[in-house]
Amino acid sequence: MIAAAFLLPALVLLGALVVQPIGYSVYRSFFDRSGSVFVGAGNYREILADDTIRTALQNTALWVVLAPTTATALGLIFAVLTERVRWGTAFKLLVFMPMAISMLAAGIIFRLVYDHDPDRGVANAVWVGVHDTFAESSAFPKARPGRDSPLVPAQGGAFVTRDPVRAGTPVLLPMVGVAPEDLPGGTRTAAAAGSDPGKVTGTVWQDFTRGGGGTTNTVDPAESAFAGMRVEAVRDGRVVETATTRADGTFLLSAKADGAQIRLPASNFREAYSGVQWLGPSLVTPAVIGAYVWMWAGFAMVLIGAGLAAVPRELLEAARVDGANEWQVFRRITVPMLAPVLVVVLVTLVINVMKIFDLVFVIAPGAVQDDANVLALQLYRTSFGTDADPGLGSAIAVLLLVLVVPVMLVNIRRLRKEGSR
């Protein structure tokens, strides 16, 4: 009786906050939207027939496979490596710090990290920086020949002169289409190329005077140069000479270019690389999983680190004395000794990701939420709002419970085994 008296408050709360809601959800799942018509297993059949809910099931399965294993693997690596460095404690603090942030705050942070604009999104800023290191984009992506220009479109996005050029006669290649504010920093005023007997000279410039005025196909004093543009002399489809325009837009080609056509290759007009659509339909789920791993790898690291501290050092030293290298010690001794801790971490994270909601709801834009959908998010979207269907929402809740229960039973069984030792 004394034990019952002490347990009664907890049992009342458990019944009111857990048992009763579960029982009512099961009961409600057999009724229609209004709750007045019994539909039996109709709501459960709709779960299997609805494409959006099937996508949520597939994404939940992807979460269960990727997120816990990745977070556990990273936690294991961090725990093992930080044991060997003097600043390991500081590193552990940094890795664990995201656990102090709420899911909502982390979602807002990563919504900005994954922003498509490289000037705002860190992920694309890094990606674009790496890309442009190996394939730099042009400063003139929207440039095109001006009115009455001698240039005509060529294959692949290039522009070529209609007629061959002659040595000693300056070539004028007027361009338009680049806003003055989009010109590269340090752009100078264009200059007309001088005549050089035996060589081909010319100017590539922005044939546009801000505020009006100026003469078409003439290098006017207020017009800007196109510096750094590649110029090719082409004869019979073969490049015979190349040059790059100077700061004032002028270029100089040798006598080889006499009688050839001048071509501005397509590389001059390559669109600037804008990065990856991290929050597009194909990458949104892996992107959100990445945010989850960032938060929970520290949790895995701390638990595994505690287990690692309990591993007998004599075993590790004996293995090294017997000639085992560090990889063999890690694979054959450290990991097997940490197996119980790894299972705890993995099972805990599996249960956690099966009810993930916050990160997906905050990070995934509305246009791709169907692609990033998971069961917990679908439960919310179905049960609330102007088109709410509490019956179908209750069925999704029961399905989520059914999926979580086996993992919980495995965890309980493991805890009982450990308790009986």
PDB file of N, CA, C and O in Angstrom, residues 324 326-337:
ATOM      1  N   ALA A 324      50.324  -5.008 -33.196  1.00  0.00           N
ATOM      2  CA  ALA A 324      49.145  -4.472 -33.873  1.00  0.00           C
ATOM      3  C   ALA A 324      49.335  -2.979 -34.147  1.00  0.00           C
ATOM      4  O   ALA A 324      49.839  -2.245 -33.289  1.00  0.00           O
ATOM      5  N   GLU A 326      47.689   0.902 -35.219  1.00  0.00           N
ATOM      6  CA  GLU A 326      46.593   1.651 -34.609  1.00  0.00           C
ATOM      7  C   GLU A 326      45.232   1.289 -35.212  1.00  0.00           C
ATOM      8  O   GLU A 326      44.228   1.240 -34.510  1.00  0.00           O
ATOM      9  N   TRP A 327      45.200   1.035 -36.521  1.00  0.00           N
ATOM     10  CA  TRP A 327      43.936   0.652 -37.157  1.00  0.00           C
ATOM     11  C   TRP A 327      43.457  -0.698 -36.630  1.00  0.00           C
ATOM     12  O   TRP A 327      42.259  -0.879 -36.379  1.00  0.00           O
ATOM     13  N   GLN A 328      44.367  -1.619 -36.473  1.00  0.00           N
ATOM     14  CA  GLN A 328      43.980  -2.936 -35.947  1.00  0.00           C
ATOM     15  C   GLN A 328      43.517  -2.848 -34.499  1.00  0.00           C
ATOM     16  O   GLN A 328      42.550  -3.508 -34.100  1.00  0.00           O
ATOM     17  N   VAL A 329      44.184  -2.008 -33.700  1.00  0.00           N
ATOM     18  CA  VAL A 329      43.766  -1.811 -32.306  1.00  0.00           C
ATOM     19  C   VAL A 329      42.360  -1.223 -32.268  1.00  0.00           C
ATOM     20  O   VAL A 329      41.500  -1.649 -31.486  1.00  0.00           O
ATOM     21  N   PHE A 330      42.124  -0.255 -33.133  1.00  0.00           N
ATOM     22  CA  PHE A 330      40.813   0.393 -33.181  1.00  0.00           C
ATOM     23  C   PHE A 330      39.731  -0.598 -33.618  1.00  0.00           C
ATOM     24  O   PHE A 330      38.665  -0.688 -32.988  1.00  0.00           O
ATOM     25  N   ARG A 331      40.010  -1.362 -34.679  1.00  0.00           N
ATOM     26  CA  ARG A 331      38.980  -2.227 -35.267  1.00  0.00           C
ATOM     27  C   ARG A 331      38.724  -3.477 -34.436  1.00  0.00           C
ATOM     28  O   ARG A 331      37.580  -3.925 -34.313  1.00  0.00           O
ATOM     29  N   ARG A 332      39.759  -4.057 -33.848  1.00  0.00           N
ATOM     30  CA  ARG A 332      39.613  -5.355 -33.187  1.00  0.00           C
ATOM     31  C   ARG A 332      39.443  -5.252 -31.664  1.00  0.00           C
ATOM     32  O   ARG A 332      39.014  -6.223 -31.038  1.00  0.00           O
ATOM     33  N   ILE A 333      39.796  -4.103 -31.084  1.00  0.00           N
ATOM     34  CA  ILE A 333      39.694  -3.990 -29.621  1.00  0.00           C
ATOM     35  C   ILE A 333      38.775  -2.839 -29.212  1.00  0.00           C
ATOM     36  O   ILE A 333      37.795  -3.045 -28.481  1.00  0.00           O
ATOM     37  N   THR A 334      39.084  -1.627 -29.713  1.00  0.00           N
ATOM     38  CA  THR A 334      38.316  -0.463 -29.270  1.00  0.00           C
ATOM     39  C   THR A 334      36.839  -0.578 -29.640  1.00  0.00           C
ATOM     40  O   THR A 334      35.956  -0.426 -28.782  1.00  0.00           O
ATOM     41  N   VAL A 335      36.558  -0.838 -30.911  1.00  0.00           N
ATOM     42  CA  VAL A 335      35.161  -0.900 -31.355  1.00  0.00           C
ATOM     43  C   VAL A 335      34.399  -2.038 -30.674  1.00  0.00           C
ATOM     44  O   VAL A 335      33.281  -1.826 -30.177  1.00  0.00           O
ATOM     45  N   PRO A 336      34.926  -3.278 -30.609  1.00  0.00           N
ATOM     46  CA  PRO A 336      34.183  -4.334 -29.897  1.00  0.00           C
ATOM     47  C   PRO A 336      33.939  -4.004 -28.418  1.00  0.00           C
ATOM     48  O   PRO A 336      32.867  -4.311 -27.893  1.00  0.00           O
ATOM     49  N   MET A 337      34.920  -3.380 -27.763  1.00  0.00           N
ATOM     50  CA  MET A 337      34.723  -3.019 -26.362  1.00  0.00           C
ATOM     51  C   MET A 337      33.666  -1.928 -26.199  1.00  0.00           C
ATOM     52  O   MET A 337      32.999  -1.841 -25.167  1.00  0.00           O
TER      53      MET A 337
END
